Every structure is written in C-alpha cells, then in structure tokens.
Amino acid sequence: MNDKNPEVLRIERTDGVDWVTLNRPDRLNALDDRLVAALADYARGLHDADAPRVVVLRGAGRAFCAGLDLDGMRSGDALTADALLRRQTAISGLILALRRAPQPIVGLIHGAACGGGFALALASDIRIAATGARMNAAFIRLGLSGCDVGVSYLLPRLVGASVASELLFTGDFIAADRALATGLVSRVVEEADLVAAAEPFIAAMLAASPIGLRMTKECLRASIDAPSLESAIAMEDRTQVLCALGGNLAEGIAAFREKRPARY
C-alpha cells in the first residue's frame, strides 16, 4: 500500500486493522516531503474497497512525531511564496485526508508530538497517551501564527477556547496528565502498554457493523459543525435508516437476545 516510500511509513494489516507507523526514528519521525507524501497517499487510499476497518497511527523510536523537519527549511532554501504554499498545502491536505477517512483512527502518542505531529494527533479520533508524552503547537515559537494545519479548528473543539488559546498563543507543552484532564486524550498509560490500551477500543469497533462504524464517524464529524440540533438530528435519522437496511438491525437484535457476538 506504500510502494513509493516503504522506508518512511510502515503499514501492517491484521484482522481488519492497519497499524500505521511513522518510520523516521532517527529524526523523531519529523515530517519531510517523503513522509508527508507517503502518509497522504495512504490516507486517500482509505476509501478503497479493500480498506481496513480501523487505523492505528503511531511513531517508531522515541517519539510520535516532532513536527516539520526543519532541515528542509534552512536559510539557503528558496523560500518563495510558491514553494512555501506547496509545502503548506501538502501538510494541511494530509490532515484533511485523515479527517475525511471513513475509518476511526486511534492515535498512540508517546514522546514528543509537536507542531505538525500535534496536528496528526488531533486528526485522530481517539488518542491514547504514554505517561511521558508531551504535545505542543510549536508554530508560534518559529515566528509563525499559532494557528496552522487544522490545529486552530480541531483543538478548541476538544479542550475548549480557553485552553486552546493558552496553547496556541504560547506554544507551551501540555503533558499527558493535563491532556487527560482537559479531554485531549482518552487514556494515559505506560509507554509499554499503549498497544494493550488500544485493544479494547479496537475490539469494540470491530464488533460493530461495518456500515454502522463508518456512518458513526461520518455523522459525528458532520454534527460537530452542524448549525443546529435539528440539523444534527436530521442527519442522525437518515444515518440510522441507512444502517438498518440489509439486515444489520435484525442481526444486532438477534445477537443481543441470544447473548452472542453479532455476525455482520
């Protein structure tokens, strides 16, 4: 699934789950052009018929992702508006592709998740952090706006405007314990236990009907931006009718009554 850049992105599929590993450990998985392109290609392919049902995103080595690889932004580079815009939209397009993916994405965050790496964490649907994880919106520390690659949209929807303002205005790190307290992550565990902590979430999602899981992500994403309760409910109504077709509801009820796993 990643023939162009097998060395920077490792993908392993087991039982309907893709384990996607950012694989530049010597650079703390910093985002260079190759890694951005490989991950974006992968994310766009998640709409294919043979796509997985759940995606787990993680980093190799000592960190999740240290953000943009600044070696590619040295002063000797031609920092033209065109070149900067191409690089900017490549990374922001990656975040969009991940958010638009029909599968739930579980982010396993350890070590540093900075700048663009923080955006990757926010683009995940469920985040589990290691006790030593540290995340920040590093952009303002580089002379830029603190609002970049979707962070100004995603972060306040997770932690509220006040905490988001603090993090974006200062570029300060948020540690795992505070990330848990603010709702930024769902669990905090020892680094060695990250995979084990994800497994109950994965098992529960795999037990759902494929269309029900997909429609839940799509409806939740749209409802976050719904202009009214009425709009969200109308979307839910249509989603439930769609999911009930094809015998899914009948099988779900039968499995519940017979106290057995559903067979979708």
Tab-separated table of C-alpha atoms in Angstrom:
chain	number	residue	atom	x	y	z
A	1	MET	CA	0.000	0.000	0.000
A	2	ASN	CA	3.025	2.248	0.222
A	3	ASP	CA	5.274	1.175	-2.628
A	4	LYS	CA	6.692	4.638	-3.302
A	5	ASN	CA	8.173	5.241	0.153
A	6	PRO	CA	8.327	1.962	2.066
A	7	GLU	CA	11.123	3.208	4.301
A	8	VAL	CA	9.354	6.188	5.869
A	9	LEU	CA	5.940	4.660	6.550
A	10	ARG	CA	5.372	1.104	7.761
A	11	ILE	CA	1.904	-0.425	7.354
A	12	GLU	CA	0.860	-3.771	8.804
A	13	ARG	CA	-2.686	-5.097	8.435
A	14	THR	CA	-4.034	-7.669	10.870
A	15	ASP	CA	-7.690	-8.688	11.170
A	16	GLY	CA	-9.130	-5.551	9.615
A	17	VAL	CA	-6.792	-3.146	11.442
A	18	ASP	CA	-3.991	-1.149	9.835
A	19	TRP	CA	-1.081	-0.436	12.168
A	20	VAL	CA	0.498	2.628	10.555
A	21	THR	CA	3.922	3.577	11.894
A	22	LEU	CA	5.760	6.798	11.091
A	23	ASN	CA	9.209	5.380	10.450
A	24	ARG	CA	11.906	8.054	10.675
A	25	PRO	CA	13.062	7.314	14.223
A	26	ASP	CA	16.457	8.944	13.715
A	27	ARG	CA	14.596	12.260	13.110
A	28	LEU	CA	11.906	11.669	15.763
A	29	ASN	CA	9.574	10.971	12.828
A	30	ALA	CA	9.745	14.593	11.690
A	31	LEU	CA	7.637	15.350	8.625
A	32	ASP	CA	9.734	15.646	5.487
A	33	ASP	CA	8.331	15.682	1.955
A	34	ARG	CA	8.620	11.900	1.627
A	35	LEU	CA	6.746	11.102	4.821
A	36	VAL	CA	4.025	13.664	4.124
A	37	ALA	CA	3.507	12.263	0.618
A	38	ALA	CA	3.502	8.648	1.801
A	39	LEU	CA	1.015	9.271	4.599
A	40	ALA	CA	-1.233	11.391	2.369
A	41	ASP	CA	-1.232	8.670	-0.317
A	42	TYR	CA	-2.158	6.123	2.315
A	43	ALA	CA	-4.952	8.300	3.784
A	44	ARG	CA	-6.512	8.900	0.375
A	45	GLY	CA	-6.498	5.142	-0.252
A	46	LEU	CA	-8.625	4.514	2.829
A	47	HIS	CA	-11.754	4.961	0.710
A	48	ASP	CA	-10.876	1.865	-1.382
A	49	ALA	CA	-12.988	-1.266	-1.235
A	50	ASP	CA	-10.217	-3.305	0.433
A	51	ALA	CA	-9.502	-0.672	3.074
A	52	PRO	CA	-9.221	-1.598	6.774
A	53	ARG	CA	-12.000	-1.033	9.286
A	54	VAL	CA	-9.800	0.663	11.914
A	55	VAL	CA	-6.491	2.543	11.675
A	56	VAL	CA	-3.908	2.836	14.454
A	57	LEU	CA	-1.362	5.631	13.984
A	58	ARG	CA	1.911	5.612	15.931
A	59	GLY	CA	5.574	6.562	15.710
A	60	ALA	CA	8.735	4.469	15.716
A	61	GLY	CA	11.507	5.097	18.214
A	62	ARG	CA	11.461	7.748	20.925
A	63	ALA	CA	8.625	9.988	19.707
A	64	PHE	CA	5.309	10.116	17.929
A	65	CYS	CA	6.256	12.989	15.597
A	66	ALA	CA	8.459	16.032	16.204
A	67	GLY	CA	6.667	18.109	13.568
A	68	LEU	CA	8.092	19.618	10.401
A	69	ASP	CA	11.625	18.526	9.556
A	70	LEU	CA	13.331	21.920	9.799
A	71	ASP	CA	16.360	20.692	7.859
A	72	GLY	CA	14.230	21.280	4.787
A	73	MET	CA	13.671	24.920	5.765
A	74	ARG	CA	17.252	26.168	6.047
A	75	SER	CA	18.027	29.706	5.025
A	76	GLY	CA	19.737	28.517	1.849
A	77	ASP	CA	16.462	27.179	0.518
A	78	ALA	CA	14.468	29.231	-1.966
A	79	LEU	CA	11.636	30.343	0.305
A	80	THR	CA	9.419	31.669	-2.454
A	81	ALA	CA	5.697	32.103	-1.950
A	82	ASP	CA	5.006	29.281	-4.398
A	83	ALA	CA	7.371	26.867	-2.667
A	84	LEU	CA	6.018	27.700	0.778
A	85	LEU	CA	2.418	27.337	-0.376
A	86	ARG	CA	3.124	23.928	-1.905
A	87	ARG	CA	4.695	22.697	1.323
A	88	GLN	CA	1.945	24.239	3.436
A	89	THR	CA	-0.917	22.734	1.443
A	90	ALA	CA	0.791	19.342	1.306
A	91	ILE	CA	0.725	19.090	5.099
A	92	SER	CA	-2.698	20.678	5.553
A	93	GLY	CA	-4.032	18.384	2.814
A	94	LEU	CA	-2.696	15.416	4.764
A	95	ILE	CA	-4.685	16.483	7.845
A	96	LEU	CA	-7.820	16.873	5.719
A	97	ALA	CA	-7.310	13.422	4.204
A	98	LEU	CA	-7.022	11.827	7.638
A	99	ARG	CA	-10.126	13.610	8.929
A	100	ARG	CA	-12.093	12.574	5.850
A	101	ALA	CA	-11.071	8.922	6.133
A	102	PRO	CA	-14.119	6.730	6.777
A	103	GLN	CA	-12.317	4.625	9.392
A	104	PRO	CA	-11.869	5.545	13.049
A	105	ILE	CA	-8.225	6.453	13.691
A	106	VAL	CA	-6.629	5.642	17.042
A	107	GLY	CA	-3.522	7.709	17.784
A	108	LEU	CA	-0.925	6.229	20.141
A	109	ILE	CA	1.070	9.196	21.388
A	110	HIS	CA	4.449	8.798	23.064
A	111	GLY	CA	7.357	11.175	23.462
A	112	ALA	CA	7.030	14.401	21.504
A	113	ALA	CA	4.036	15.351	19.356
A	114	CYS	CA	4.918	18.847	18.204
A	115	GLY	CA	3.606	21.192	15.522
A	116	GLY	CA	2.553	19.042	12.589
A	117	GLY	CA	2.888	15.991	14.838
A	118	PHE	CA	0.400	17.593	17.220
A	119	ALA	CA	-1.920	18.100	14.241
A	120	LEU	CA	-1.628	14.390	13.387
A	121	ALA	CA	-2.613	13.538	16.947
A	122	LEU	CA	-5.587	15.901	16.799
A	123	ALA	CA	-6.658	14.419	13.456
A	124	SER	CA	-7.040	11.046	15.165
A	125	ASP	CA	-10.457	10.176	16.551
A	126	ILE	CA	-9.242	8.563	19.773
A	127	ARG	CA	-5.937	9.468	21.409
A	128	ILE	CA	-4.122	7.352	23.976
A	129	ALA	CA	-1.008	8.913	25.502
A	130	ALA	CA	2.012	7.468	27.217
A	131	THR	CA	2.864	8.958	30.592
A	132	GLY	CA	5.877	10.763	29.124
A	133	ALA	CA	4.054	12.244	26.132
A	134	ARG	CA	4.432	15.996	25.535
A	135	MET	CA	2.397	17.861	22.919
A	136	ASN	CA	2.516	21.424	21.678
A	137	ALA	CA	1.501	23.736	18.864
A	138	ALA	CA	5.060	24.818	18.173
A	139	PHE	CA	4.277	27.153	15.281
A	140	ILE	CA	4.305	30.429	17.210
A	141	ARG	CA	7.792	29.623	18.532
A	142	LEU	CA	9.061	29.691	14.942
A	143	GLY	CA	7.851	33.208	14.194
A	144	LEU	CA	4.600	31.979	12.663
A	145	SER	CA	0.967	32.105	13.678
A	146	GLY	CA	-0.007	29.586	16.314
A	147	CYS	CA	-2.863	28.563	14.023
A	148	ASP	CA	-1.685	26.033	11.464
A	149	VAL	CA	-2.636	22.827	9.587
A	150	GLY	CA	-6.051	22.468	11.207
A	151	VAL	CA	-4.964	22.877	14.821
A	152	SER	CA	-6.975	26.088	15.354
A	153	TYR	CA	-10.095	24.178	14.269
A	154	LEU	CA	-9.557	20.830	15.985
A	155	LEU	CA	-8.011	21.879	19.301
A	156	PRO	CA	-10.773	24.156	20.700
A	157	ARG	CA	-13.375	21.532	19.823
A	158	LEU	CA	-11.525	19.124	22.091
A	159	VAL	CA	-10.373	21.275	25.004
A	160	GLY	CA	-12.406	24.497	24.723
A	161	ALA	CA	-11.404	28.005	23.715
A	162	SER	CA	-9.535	28.956	26.889
A	163	VAL	CA	-7.077	26.060	26.971
A	164	ALA	CA	-6.708	26.208	23.196
A	165	SER	CA	-5.880	29.919	23.384
A	166	GLU	CA	-3.253	29.265	26.037
A	167	LEU	CA	-1.562	26.570	23.973
A	168	LEU	CA	-1.730	28.426	20.646
A	169	PHE	CA	-0.599	31.808	21.993
A	170	THR	CA	2.372	30.395	23.905
A	171	GLY	CA	3.434	27.187	22.157
A	172	ASP	CA	3.746	25.674	25.632
A	173	PHE	CA	3.775	21.914	26.042
A	174	ILE	CA	0.842	20.058	27.521
A	175	ALA	CA	1.870	16.932	29.427
A	176	ALA	CA	-0.056	13.683	29.434
A	177	ASP	CA	-1.744	14.166	32.806
A	178	ARG	CA	-3.153	17.562	31.873
A	179	ALA	CA	-4.070	16.306	28.403
A	180	LEU	CA	-6.204	13.672	30.130
A	181	ALA	CA	-7.770	16.219	32.477
A	182	THR	CA	-8.749	18.511	29.581
A	183	GLY	CA	-10.181	15.717	27.432
A	184	LEU	CA	-7.424	15.922	24.836
A	185	VAL	CA	-6.687	12.194	25.295
A	186	SER	CA	-8.859	9.283	26.429
A	187	ARG	CA	-6.281	7.316	28.402
A	188	VAL	CA	-2.786	7.733	29.836
A	189	VAL	CA	-0.739	4.563	30.281
A	190	GLU	CA	2.869	3.479	30.465
A	191	GLU	CA	4.521	3.549	27.044
A	192	ALA	CA	4.888	-0.233	27.006
A	193	ASP	CA	1.124	-0.547	27.494
A	194	LEU	CA	-0.039	1.668	24.607
A	195	VAL	CA	-0.995	-1.205	22.301
A	196	ALA	CA	-2.748	-3.094	25.096
A	197	ALA	CA	-4.699	0.046	25.998
A	198	ALA	CA	-5.881	0.405	22.392
A	199	GLU	CA	-7.033	-3.192	22.042
A	200	PRO	CA	-10.402	-2.856	23.883
A	201	PHE	CA	-11.318	0.144	21.698
A	202	ILE	CA	-10.335	-1.764	18.570
A	203	ALA	CA	-12.258	-4.883	19.609
A	204	ALA	CA	-15.407	-2.867	20.320
A	205	MET	CA	-15.207	-1.104	16.953
A	206	LEU	CA	-14.611	-4.355	15.070
A	207	ALA	CA	-17.683	-5.824	16.787
A	208	ALA	CA	-19.870	-3.102	15.263
A	209	SER	CA	-21.394	-3.445	11.817
A	210	PRO	CA	-19.015	-2.064	9.166
A	211	ILE	CA	-21.548	0.440	7.873
A	212	GLY	CA	-22.587	1.433	11.387
A	213	LEU	CA	-18.995	2.201	12.330
A	214	ARG	CA	-18.388	4.166	9.143
A	215	MET	CA	-21.613	6.152	9.451
A	216	THR	CA	-20.891	6.918	13.097
A	217	LYS	CA	-17.621	8.603	12.164
A	218	GLU	CA	-19.196	10.473	9.264
A	219	CYS	CA	-22.198	11.637	11.297
A	220	LEU	CA	-20.109	12.649	14.316
A	221	ARG	CA	-17.728	14.665	12.147
A	222	ALA	CA	-20.613	16.447	10.443
A	223	SER	CA	-22.545	17.008	13.683
A	224	ILE	CA	-19.626	18.848	15.267
A	225	ASP	CA	-20.206	21.535	12.642
A	226	ALA	CA	-23.989	21.249	12.439
A	227	PRO	CA	-25.672	24.677	12.636
A	228	SER	CA	-28.442	23.418	14.938
A	229	LEU	CA	-29.725	20.468	16.935
A	230	GLU	CA	-32.380	19.986	14.276
A	231	SER	CA	-29.717	19.602	11.588
A	232	ALA	CA	-27.809	17.035	13.630
A	233	ILE	CA	-30.952	15.032	14.369
A	234	ALA	CA	-31.986	15.038	10.707
A	235	MET	CA	-28.557	13.650	9.827
A	236	GLU	CA	-28.836	11.005	12.549
A	237	ASP	CA	-32.294	9.968	11.322
A	238	ARG	CA	-31.040	9.353	7.790
A	239	THR	CA	-27.946	7.571	9.071
A	240	GLN	CA	-29.950	5.178	11.227
A	241	VAL	CA	-32.301	4.266	8.381
A	242	LEU	CA	-29.319	3.557	6.126
A	243	CYS	CA	-27.597	1.422	8.753
A	244	ALA	CA	-30.774	-0.564	9.487
A	245	LEU	CA	-31.046	-1.746	5.884
A	246	GLY	CA	-29.589	-5.036	4.698
A	247	GLY	CA	-30.347	-6.989	7.859
A	248	ASN	CA	-27.922	-5.192	10.192
A	249	LEU	CA	-30.598	-4.189	12.702
A	250	ALA	CA	-32.225	-7.620	12.673
A	251	GLU	CA	-28.870	-9.314	13.278
A	252	GLY	CA	-27.988	-6.855	16.021
A	253	ILE	CA	-31.257	-7.514	17.843
A	254	ALA	CA	-30.928	-11.269	17.416
A	255	ALA	CA	-27.362	-11.235	18.758
A	256	PHE	CA	-28.470	-9.173	21.754
A	257	ARG	CA	-31.323	-11.528	22.570
A	258	GLU	CA	-29.203	-14.642	22.087
A	259	LYS	CA	-26.294	-13.175	24.061
A	260	ARG	CA	-23.751	-13.824	21.286
A	261	PRO	CA	-21.458	-11.687	19.110
A	262	ALA	CA	-23.215	-10.222	16.093
A	263	ARG	CA	-22.305	-11.597	12.668
A	264	TYR	CA	-22.471	-8.683	10.248
